[in-house]
mmCIF file of C-alpha atoms in Angstrom:
data_model
loop_
_atom_site.group_PDB
_atom_site.id
_atom_site.type_symbol
_atom_site.label_atom_id
_atom_site.label_comp_id
_atom_site.label_asym_id
_atom_site.label_seq_id
_atom_site.Cartn_x
_atom_site.Cartn_y
_atom_site.Cartn_z
ATOM 1 C CA MET R 11 3.881 8.446 -12.139
ATOM 2 C CA GLU R 12 0.076 8.350 -10.943
ATOM 3 C CA ILE R 13 -1.998 5.940 -8.940
ATOM 4 C CA LYS R 14 -5.599 5.488 -10.760
ATOM 5 C CA VAL R 15 -7.877 3.969 -8.905
ATOM 6 C CA ILE R 16 -10.091 1.970 -10.424
ATOM 7 C CA ASN R 17 -12.376 0.612 -7.623
ATOM 8 C CA GLN R 18 -11.718 -0.011 -3.358
ATOM 9 C CA ARG R 19 -10.069 -3.569 -4.723
ATOM 10 C CA LYS R 20 -8.214 -2.561 -7.686
ATOM 11 C CA PHE R 21 -5.596 0.228 -7.833
ATOM 12 C CA GLN R 22 -3.094 0.377 -10.841
ATOM 13 C CA LEU R 23 0.160 3.013 -11.341
ATOM 14 C CA LEU R 24 0.734 4.389 -14.298
ATOM 15 C CA GLU R 25 3.746 6.048 -16.093
ATOM 16 C CA ASN R 26 3.754 7.927 -18.878
ATOM 17 C CA HIS R 27 -0.253 6.668 -19.021
ATOM 18 C CA LYS R 28 1.071 2.958 -19.421
ATOM 19 C CA ILE R 29 0.252 0.674 -16.552
ATOM 20 C CA ILE R 30 3.383 -0.725 -14.712
ATOM 21 C CA LEU R 31 1.712 -2.744 -11.944
ATOM 22 C CA GLU R 32 -1.568 -3.359 -10.582
ATOM 23 C CA LEU R 33 -3.026 -3.731 -7.020
ATOM 24 C CA TYR R 34 -5.775 -5.692 -6.465
ATOM 25 C CA TYR R 35 -7.939 -8.016 -3.872
ATOM 26 C CA PRO R 36 -8.924 -11.382 -5.789
ATOM 27 C CA LYS R 37 -11.841 -11.975 -3.258
ATOM 28 C CA TRP R 38 -14.405 -8.983 -1.821
ATOM 29 C CA TRP R 39 -14.456 -10.118 2.050
ATOM 30 C CA SER R 40 -10.145 -10.476 2.205
ATOM 31 C CA ASN R 41 -7.492 -8.458 2.979
ATOM 32 C CA ASN R 42 -5.067 -10.490 0.897
ATOM 33 C CA ALA R 43 -3.802 -8.291 -2.227
ATOM 34 C CA GLU R 44 -1.855 -9.323 -5.271
ATOM 35 C CA ILE R 45 0.434 -7.672 -7.484
ATOM 36 C CA ARG R 46 1.771 -7.741 -10.745
ATOM 37 C CA TYR R 47 4.605 -6.303 -11.777
ATOM 38 C CA LEU R 48 7.082 -6.777 -14.543
ATOM 39 C CA GLY R 49 5.754 -10.058 -15.451
ATOM 40 C CA LYS R 50 5.748 -11.418 -11.662
ATOM 41 C CA ARG R 51 3.104 -12.042 -9.361
ATOM 42 C CA PHE R 52 3.434 -10.744 -5.262
ATOM 43 C CA GLU R 53 1.120 -11.224 -2.652
ATOM 44 C CA ILE R 54 0.341 -9.767 0.420
ATOM 45 C CA ARG R 55 -1.363 -12.249 3.420
ATOM 46 C CA ALA R 56 -2.403 -11.849 6.565
ATOM 47 C CA LYS R 57 0.058 -14.022 9.177
ATOM 48 C CA GLY R 58 -2.454 -14.488 11.947
ATOM 49 C CA PHE R 59 -5.730 -13.899 13.249
ATOM 50 C CA TRP R 60 -5.446 -10.571 13.972
ATOM 51 C CA GLN R 61 -4.222 -9.326 10.940
ATOM 52 C CA THR R 62 -1.189 -6.928 12.311
ATOM 53 C CA ASN R 63 1.237 -8.786 10.631
ATOM 54 C CA PHE R 64 1.371 -9.177 6.613
ATOM 55 C CA ILE R 65 3.903 -11.757 4.691
ATOM 56 C CA ILE R 66 4.954 -10.341 0.902
ATOM 57 C CA THR R 67 5.823 -13.087 -1.245
ATOM 58 C CA GLU R 68 7.148 -13.211 -4.746
ATOM 59 C CA ASN R 69 6.023 -15.961 -6.764
ATOM 60 C CA HIS R 70 5.586 -18.053 -3.264
ATOM 61 C CA ARG R 71 9.005 -16.783 -2.017
ATOM 62 C CA GLU R 72 9.071 -14.576 0.697
ATOM 63 C CA ILE R 73 10.654 -11.217 0.330
ATOM 64 C CA GLY R 74 9.227 -8.815 2.902
ATOM 65 C CA SER R 75 6.492 -8.550 5.770
ATOM 66 C CA ILE R 76 4.508 -5.669 7.143
ATOM 67 C CA LYS R 77 4.096 -5.095 11.253
ATOM 68 C CA LEU R 78 0.880 -2.970 12.218
ATOM 69 C CA ASN R 79 1.383 -1.307 15.854
ATOM 70 C CA TRP R 80 -1.384 0.168 18.048
ATOM 71 C CA ASN R 81 -2.277 3.212 15.962
ATOM 72 C CA GLN R 82 -1.976 1.442 12.530
ATOM 73 C CA ASN R 83 1.646 2.743 12.017
ATOM 74 C CA SER R 84 3.521 0.498 9.252
ATOM 75 C CA THR R 85 7.110 -1.054 9.624
ATOM 76 C CA ILE R 86 7.529 -2.552 6.087
ATOM 77 C CA ILE R 87 10.720 -4.702 6.051
ATOM 78 C CA LEU R 88 11.430 -5.965 1.660
ATOM 79 C CA LYS R 89 14.557 -8.167 1.412
ATOM 80 C CA THR R 90 17.083 -7.141 -1.541
ATOM 81 C CA LYS R 91 18.476 -9.511 -4.078
ATOM 82 C CA GLU R 92 21.324 -9.472 -1.944
ATOM 83 C CA HIS R 93 19.842 -10.104 0.995
ATOM 84 C CA LYS R 94 19.931 -6.608 2.984
ATOM 85 C CA LYS R 95 16.934 -5.660 4.676
ATOM 86 C CA LEU R 96 15.326 -2.291 4.116
ATOM 87 C CA THR R 97 13.106 -0.821 6.944
ATOM 88 C CA TYR R 98 10.470 1.652 5.939
ATOM 89 C CA HIS R 99 7.957 3.445 8.340
ATOM 90 C CA LEU R 100 4.576 4.310 6.853
ATOM 91 C CA SER R 101 2.779 7.247 8.890
ATOM 92 C CA GLN R 102 -0.292 9.445 9.046
ATOM 93 C CA GLU R 103 0.880 13.110 8.533
ATOM 94 C CA SER R 104 -2.647 14.297 9.142
ATOM 95 C CA MET R 105 -5.527 13.679 11.627
ATOM 96 C CA TRP R 106 -8.104 12.999 8.985
ATOM 97 C CA HIS R 107 -7.020 9.831 7.635
ATOM 98 C CA SER R 108 -5.282 12.074 4.761
ATOM 99 C CA LYS R 109 -1.862 12.337 4.061
ATOM 100 C CA PHE R 110 0.545 9.618 4.381
ATOM 101 C CA VAL R 111 4.272 9.423 4.437
ATOM 102 C CA VAL R 112 6.541 6.709 3.963
ATOM 103 C CA LYS R 113 10.119 7.311 5.739
ATOM 104 C CA ALA R 114 13.931 5.268 5.164
ATOM 105 C CA ASN R 115 15.912 6.390 7.992
ATOM 106 C CA GLU R 116 13.430 9.337 9.088
ATOM 107 C CA SER R 117 13.982 10.996 5.629
ATOM 108 C CA PRO R 118 10.671 10.905 3.937
ATOM 109 C CA VAL R 119 10.567 8.678 0.602
ATOM 110 C CA LEU R 120 7.246 9.066 -0.671
ATOM 111 C CA LYS R 121 4.234 10.992 0.228
ATOM 112 C CA ILE R 122 0.828 10.004 -0.582
ATOM 113 C CA HIS R 123 -2.629 11.821 -0.567
ATOM 114 C CA ALA R 124 -6.068 10.800 -0.036
ATOM 115 C CA LYS R 125 -8.367 12.850 -1.785
ATOM 116 C CA SER R 126 -11.851 12.848 -1.030
ATOM 117 C CA ASN R 127 -14.126 12.263 -4.153
ATOM 118 C CA TRP R 128 -17.934 13.151 -3.509
ATOM 119 C CA LYS R 129 -18.822 11.613 -6.679
ATOM 120 C CA LYS R 130 -17.566 8.075 -6.228
ATOM 121 C CA PHE R 131 -16.939 6.108 -2.929
ATOM 122 C CA TYR R 132 -13.515 5.857 -2.746
ATOM 123 C CA PRO R 133 -10.803 8.637 -2.570
ATOM 124 C CA ASP R 134 -8.246 9.566 -5.557
ATOM 125 C CA LEU R 135 -4.539 8.779 -4.679
ATOM 126 C CA LEU R 136 -1.976 11.525 -5.207
ATOM 127 C CA LEU R 137 1.785 10.447 -5.371
ATOM 128 C CA ASN R 138 4.673 12.429 -4.761
ATOM 129 C CA ILE R 139 7.941 10.814 -4.542
ATOM 130 C CA GLU R 140 10.440 12.711 -2.202
ATOM 131 C CA ASN R 141 13.370 10.938 -2.811
ATOM 132 C CA ASP R 142 14.723 11.269 -6.277
ATOM 133 C CA GLN R 143 17.386 8.830 -6.469
ATOM 134 C CA LYS R 144 16.992 7.017 -9.951
ATOM 135 C CA THR R 145 18.939 4.109 -8.504
ATOM 136 C CA ASN R 146 15.859 2.764 -6.378
ATOM 137 C CA ASP R 147 12.947 1.437 -7.625
ATOM 138 C CA TYR R 148 9.907 2.208 -5.622
ATOM 139 C CA LYS R 149 7.159 0.791 -7.337
ATOM 140 C CA LEU R 150 6.805 -2.061 -5.211
ATOM 141 C CA LEU R 151 7.195 0.179 -2.231
ATOM 142 C CA ILE R 152 4.040 2.402 -3.576
ATOM 143 C CA ALA R 153 1.939 -0.591 -3.785
ATOM 144 C CA ILE R 154 2.566 -1.899 -0.668
ATOM 145 C CA SER R 155 1.838 1.471 0.483
ATOM 146 C CA VAL R 156 -1.532 1.640 -1.089
ATOM 147 C CA TYR R 157 -2.621 -1.387 0.224
ATOM 148 C CA LEU R 158 -2.118 -0.181 3.943
ATOM 149 C CA ILE R 159 -3.776 2.998 3.110
ATOM 150 C CA ASN R 160 -6.547 1.470 1.548
ATOM 151 C CA ASN R 161 -6.809 -0.735 4.554
ATOM 152 C CA ARG R 162 -6.647 1.930 6.940
ATOM 153 C CA LEU R 163 -9.529 4.172 5.212
ATOM 154 C CA LYS R 164 -11.261 0.858 4.846
ATOM 155 C CA SER R 165 -11.385 0.603 8.222
ATOM 156 C CA ALA R 166 -11.931 4.072 9.278
ATOM 157 C CA ALA R 167 -14.974 4.330 7.169
ATOM 158 C CA ALA R 168 -16.117 1.156 9.126
ATOM 159 C CA GLY R 169 -15.500 2.376 12.467
ATOM 160 C CA ALA R 170 -17.208 6.023 11.278
ATOM 161 C CA SER R 171 -20.695 3.266 9.831
ATOM 162 C CA ILE R 172 -20.883 1.710 13.419
ATOM 163 C CA ALA R 173 -20.673 5.169 15.515
ATOM 164 C CA ALA R 174 -23.165 6.443 13.007
ATOM 165 C CA VAL R 175 -25.630 3.775 13.738
ATOM 166 C CA SER R 176 -25.092 2.862 17.437
#
């Protein structure tokens, strides 16, 4: 599986060169995103003004949530069809906003590396699935993680540009 970065507002998850999932931001100024996967439409919407809590919906039905803490580490809670809650934690592995890990019960599930590309204004994302169980479908989790990483990289770039100007 690979993550194809079209631009800062559109991402695709490819498997055997076929588009499986698409994450995109419908409006350039909004942090709300949409995911198209398996013929379904998922949305990630901010819950409040400060944008530290988000709701994940599938066809307008809530299936999960995201909570950010002060250093932007994220807790992702997804509900299964059996109404169980699965909890994942996305955190930064390196201090340069380039390596991220998603853990479930303190064991790594996914690792995503944001590799700088000087020819474009946005990084390429490299994906490594750590937990290779065939029973788990991590594709929606990958899209949510890419959403959070993209938002974190955008806010870091905004902070850097403000510091450069002042």
